[in-house]
Tab-separated table of C-alpha atoms in Angstrom:
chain	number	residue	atom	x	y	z
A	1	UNK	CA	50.222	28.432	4.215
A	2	UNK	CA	52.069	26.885	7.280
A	3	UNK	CA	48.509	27.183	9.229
A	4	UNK	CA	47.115	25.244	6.332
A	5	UNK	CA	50.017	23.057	6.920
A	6	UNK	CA	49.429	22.643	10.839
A	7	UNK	CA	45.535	21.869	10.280
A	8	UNK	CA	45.968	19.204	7.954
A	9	UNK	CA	48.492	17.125	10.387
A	10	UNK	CA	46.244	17.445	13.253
A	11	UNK	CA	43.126	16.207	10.692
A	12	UNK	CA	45.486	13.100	10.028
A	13	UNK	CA	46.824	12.546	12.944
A	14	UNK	CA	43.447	12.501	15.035
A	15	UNK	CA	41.046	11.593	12.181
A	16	UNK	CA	40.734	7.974	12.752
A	17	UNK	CA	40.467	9.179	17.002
A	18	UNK	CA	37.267	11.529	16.346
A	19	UNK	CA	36.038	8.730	13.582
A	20	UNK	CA	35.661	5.905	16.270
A	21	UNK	CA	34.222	8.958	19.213
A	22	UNK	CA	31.222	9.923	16.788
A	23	UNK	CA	31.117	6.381	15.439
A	24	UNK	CA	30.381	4.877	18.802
A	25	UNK	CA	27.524	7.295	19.659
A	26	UNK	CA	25.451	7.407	16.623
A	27	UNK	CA	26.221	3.779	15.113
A	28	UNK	CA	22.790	2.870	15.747
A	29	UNK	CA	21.137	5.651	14.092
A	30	UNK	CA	23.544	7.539	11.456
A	31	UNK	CA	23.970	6.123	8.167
A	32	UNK	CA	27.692	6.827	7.262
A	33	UNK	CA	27.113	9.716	5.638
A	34	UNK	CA	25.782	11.507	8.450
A	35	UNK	CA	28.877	10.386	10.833
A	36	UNK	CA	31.193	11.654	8.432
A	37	UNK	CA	29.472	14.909	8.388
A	38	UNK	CA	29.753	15.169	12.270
A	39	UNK	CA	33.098	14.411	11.783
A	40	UNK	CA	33.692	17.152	9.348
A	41	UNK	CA	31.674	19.346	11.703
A	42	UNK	CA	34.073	18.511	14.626
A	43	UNK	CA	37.121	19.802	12.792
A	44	UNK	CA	35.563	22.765	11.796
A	45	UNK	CA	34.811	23.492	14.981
A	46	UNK	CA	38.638	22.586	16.555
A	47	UNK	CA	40.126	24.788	13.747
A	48	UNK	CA	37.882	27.837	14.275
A	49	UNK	CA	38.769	27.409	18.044
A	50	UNK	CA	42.393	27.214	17.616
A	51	UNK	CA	42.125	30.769	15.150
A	52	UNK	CA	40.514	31.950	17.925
A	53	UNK	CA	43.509	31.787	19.788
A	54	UNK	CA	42.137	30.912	23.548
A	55	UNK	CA	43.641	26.996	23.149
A	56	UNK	CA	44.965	25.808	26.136
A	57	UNK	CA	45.931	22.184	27.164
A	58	UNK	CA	45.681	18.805	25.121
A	59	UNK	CA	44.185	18.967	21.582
A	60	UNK	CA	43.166	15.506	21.802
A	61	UNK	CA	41.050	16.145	25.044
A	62	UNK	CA	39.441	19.246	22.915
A	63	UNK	CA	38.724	17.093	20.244
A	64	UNK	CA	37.004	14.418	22.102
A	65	UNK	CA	34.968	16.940	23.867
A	66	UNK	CA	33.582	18.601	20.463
A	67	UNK	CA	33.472	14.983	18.911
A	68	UNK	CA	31.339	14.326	22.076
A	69	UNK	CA	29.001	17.164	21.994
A	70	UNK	CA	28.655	17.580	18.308
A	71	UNK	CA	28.032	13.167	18.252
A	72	UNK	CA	25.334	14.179	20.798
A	73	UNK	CA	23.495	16.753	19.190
A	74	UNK	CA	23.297	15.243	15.805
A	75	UNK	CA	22.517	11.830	17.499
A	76	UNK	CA	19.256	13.775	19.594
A	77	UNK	CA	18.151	15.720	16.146
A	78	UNK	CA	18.259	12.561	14.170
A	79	UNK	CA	16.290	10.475	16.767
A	80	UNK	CA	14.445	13.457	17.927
A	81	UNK	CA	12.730	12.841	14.084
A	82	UNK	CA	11.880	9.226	14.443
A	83	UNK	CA	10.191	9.737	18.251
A	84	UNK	CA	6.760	8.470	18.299
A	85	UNK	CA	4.585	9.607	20.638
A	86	UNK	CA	1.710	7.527	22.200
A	87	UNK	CA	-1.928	8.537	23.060
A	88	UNK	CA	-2.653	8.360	26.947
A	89	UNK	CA	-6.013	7.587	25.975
A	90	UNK	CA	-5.044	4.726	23.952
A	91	UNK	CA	-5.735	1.486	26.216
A	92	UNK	CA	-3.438	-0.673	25.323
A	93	UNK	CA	-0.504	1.787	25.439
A	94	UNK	CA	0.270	0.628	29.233
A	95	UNK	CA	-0.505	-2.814	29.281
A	96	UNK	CA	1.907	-4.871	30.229
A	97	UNK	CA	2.613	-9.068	29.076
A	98	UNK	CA	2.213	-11.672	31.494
A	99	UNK	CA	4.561	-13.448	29.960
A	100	UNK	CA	7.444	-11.250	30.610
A	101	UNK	CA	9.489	-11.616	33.854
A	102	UNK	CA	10.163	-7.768	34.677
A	103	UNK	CA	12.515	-8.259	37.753
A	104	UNK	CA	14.896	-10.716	35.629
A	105	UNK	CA	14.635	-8.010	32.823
A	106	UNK	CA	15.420	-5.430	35.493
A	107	UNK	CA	18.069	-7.058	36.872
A	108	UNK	CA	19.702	-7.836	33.321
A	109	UNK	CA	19.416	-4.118	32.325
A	110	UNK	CA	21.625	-3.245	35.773
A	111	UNK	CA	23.893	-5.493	34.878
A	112	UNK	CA	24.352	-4.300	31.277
A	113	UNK	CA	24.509	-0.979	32.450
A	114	UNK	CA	27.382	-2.153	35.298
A	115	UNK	CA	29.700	-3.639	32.543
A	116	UNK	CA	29.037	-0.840	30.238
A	117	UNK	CA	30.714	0.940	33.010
A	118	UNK	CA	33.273	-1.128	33.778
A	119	UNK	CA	34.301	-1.537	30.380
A	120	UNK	CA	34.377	2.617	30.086
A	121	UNK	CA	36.476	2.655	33.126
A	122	UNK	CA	39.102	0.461	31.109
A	123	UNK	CA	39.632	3.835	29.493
A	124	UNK	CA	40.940	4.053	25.564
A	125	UNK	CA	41.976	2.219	23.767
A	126	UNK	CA	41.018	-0.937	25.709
A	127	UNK	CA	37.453	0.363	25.820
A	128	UNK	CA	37.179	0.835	22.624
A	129	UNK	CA	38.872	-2.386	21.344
A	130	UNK	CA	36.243	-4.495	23.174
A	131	UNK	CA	32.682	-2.458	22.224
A	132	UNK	CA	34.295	-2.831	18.787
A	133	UNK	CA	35.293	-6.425	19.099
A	134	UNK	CA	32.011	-7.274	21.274
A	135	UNK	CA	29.040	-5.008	20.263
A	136	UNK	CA	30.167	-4.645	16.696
A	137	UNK	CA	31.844	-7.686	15.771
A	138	UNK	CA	34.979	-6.214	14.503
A	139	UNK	CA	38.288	-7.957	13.482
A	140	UNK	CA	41.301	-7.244	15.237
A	141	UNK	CA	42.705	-5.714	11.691
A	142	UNK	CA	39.601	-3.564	11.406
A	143	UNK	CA	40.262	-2.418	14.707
A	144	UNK	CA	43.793	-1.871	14.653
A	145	UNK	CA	43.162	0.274	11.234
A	146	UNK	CA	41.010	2.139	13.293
A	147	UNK	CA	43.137	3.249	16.027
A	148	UNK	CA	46.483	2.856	14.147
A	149	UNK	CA	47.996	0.237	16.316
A	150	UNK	CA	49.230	-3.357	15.319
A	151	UNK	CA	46.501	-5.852	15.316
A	152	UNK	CA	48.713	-7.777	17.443
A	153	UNK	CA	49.029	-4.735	20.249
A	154	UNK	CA	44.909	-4.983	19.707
A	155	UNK	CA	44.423	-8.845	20.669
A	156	UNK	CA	47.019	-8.347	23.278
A	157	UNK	CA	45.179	-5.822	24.878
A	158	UNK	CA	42.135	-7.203	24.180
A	159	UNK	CA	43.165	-10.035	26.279
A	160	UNK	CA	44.412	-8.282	29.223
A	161	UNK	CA	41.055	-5.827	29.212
A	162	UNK	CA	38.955	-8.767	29.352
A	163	UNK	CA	40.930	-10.493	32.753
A	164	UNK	CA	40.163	-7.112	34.261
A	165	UNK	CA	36.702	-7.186	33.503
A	166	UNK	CA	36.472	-10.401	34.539
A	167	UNK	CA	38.153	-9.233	38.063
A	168	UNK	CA	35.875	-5.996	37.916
A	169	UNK	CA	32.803	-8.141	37.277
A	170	UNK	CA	33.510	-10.910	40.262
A	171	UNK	CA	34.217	-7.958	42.770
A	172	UNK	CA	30.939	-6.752	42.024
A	173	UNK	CA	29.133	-9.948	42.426
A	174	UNK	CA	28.147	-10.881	39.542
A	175	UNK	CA	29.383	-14.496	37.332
A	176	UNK	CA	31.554	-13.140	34.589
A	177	UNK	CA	31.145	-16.685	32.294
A	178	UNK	CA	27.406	-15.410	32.279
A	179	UNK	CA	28.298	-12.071	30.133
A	180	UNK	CA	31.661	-12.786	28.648
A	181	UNK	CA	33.204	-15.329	25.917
């Protein structure tokens, strides 16, 4: 009973953790129901490692790893479904708009992919307070019930993540009032 016991702190305690790991990979293709699966499946997996008795190290670095892979191989099955493929022999499959500008869409992507960086280098939780408050519009209560902190300890950080980008961002080059608030 006291393993029972053991398992069900460690779902509490890190539930909201693995929530906002498988959350942030499959957001754009899971319905709800499919990220609380993977969630499930993560602690299935964590509890049949620890009776397995070869645990070693942090549980919450074990847990992101699973929540990583497990995020990952539901998010390639579900998209893996909705892949279309296109004809080679179809002649319009290649053709390209005049109208678009592909260096200035080039150069765009590069710099998405920079601060996408940068703001992963913040590390958690400041990385995951601003693609929550950013990419998915989230309020600093919905965030702070997501990582169990104040809302106040979220806009504070929020604030201080956001100066470093801004120093991360001018180091590099690039205008930070051109891809911040």
């Amino acid at each position: 009973m006291k393993q029972n016991d053991s398992y069900r702190q460690i779902f509490d305690k890190y539930y909201k953790y693995v929530y906002a790991v498988v959350f942030n990979r499959l957001r754009c293709c899971a319905k709800k129901e499919d990220i609380e699966d993977c969630v499930s499946d993560v602690f299935v997996d964590l509890f049949r490692f620890l009776d397995s008795g070869k645990v070693c190290g942090n549980i919450k670095s074990l847990l992101y790893g699973i929540a990583r892979n497990k995020s990952a191989d539901m998010f390639s099955s579900i998209t893996g479904k909705n892949q279309r493929t296109v004809s080679l022999d179809d002649g319009n499959a290649f053709d390209i708009s005049d109208e678009s500008d592909i260096e200035s869409d080039s150069e765009k992507r590069e710099i998405q992919k920079m601060l996408l960086q940068i703001i992963i280098s913040l590390g958690e939780p400041d990385s995951v307070i601003i693609m929550q408050k950013f990419y998915y519009n989230k309020s600093s209560k919905e965030i702070s019930e997501m990582l169990g902190i104040k809302a106040d300890a979220v806009r504070k950080r929020q604030s201080r993540a956001l100066v470093k980008i801004r120093e991360l961002l001018t180091l590099n080059g690039i205008s930070p009032k051109e891809y911040l608030l």
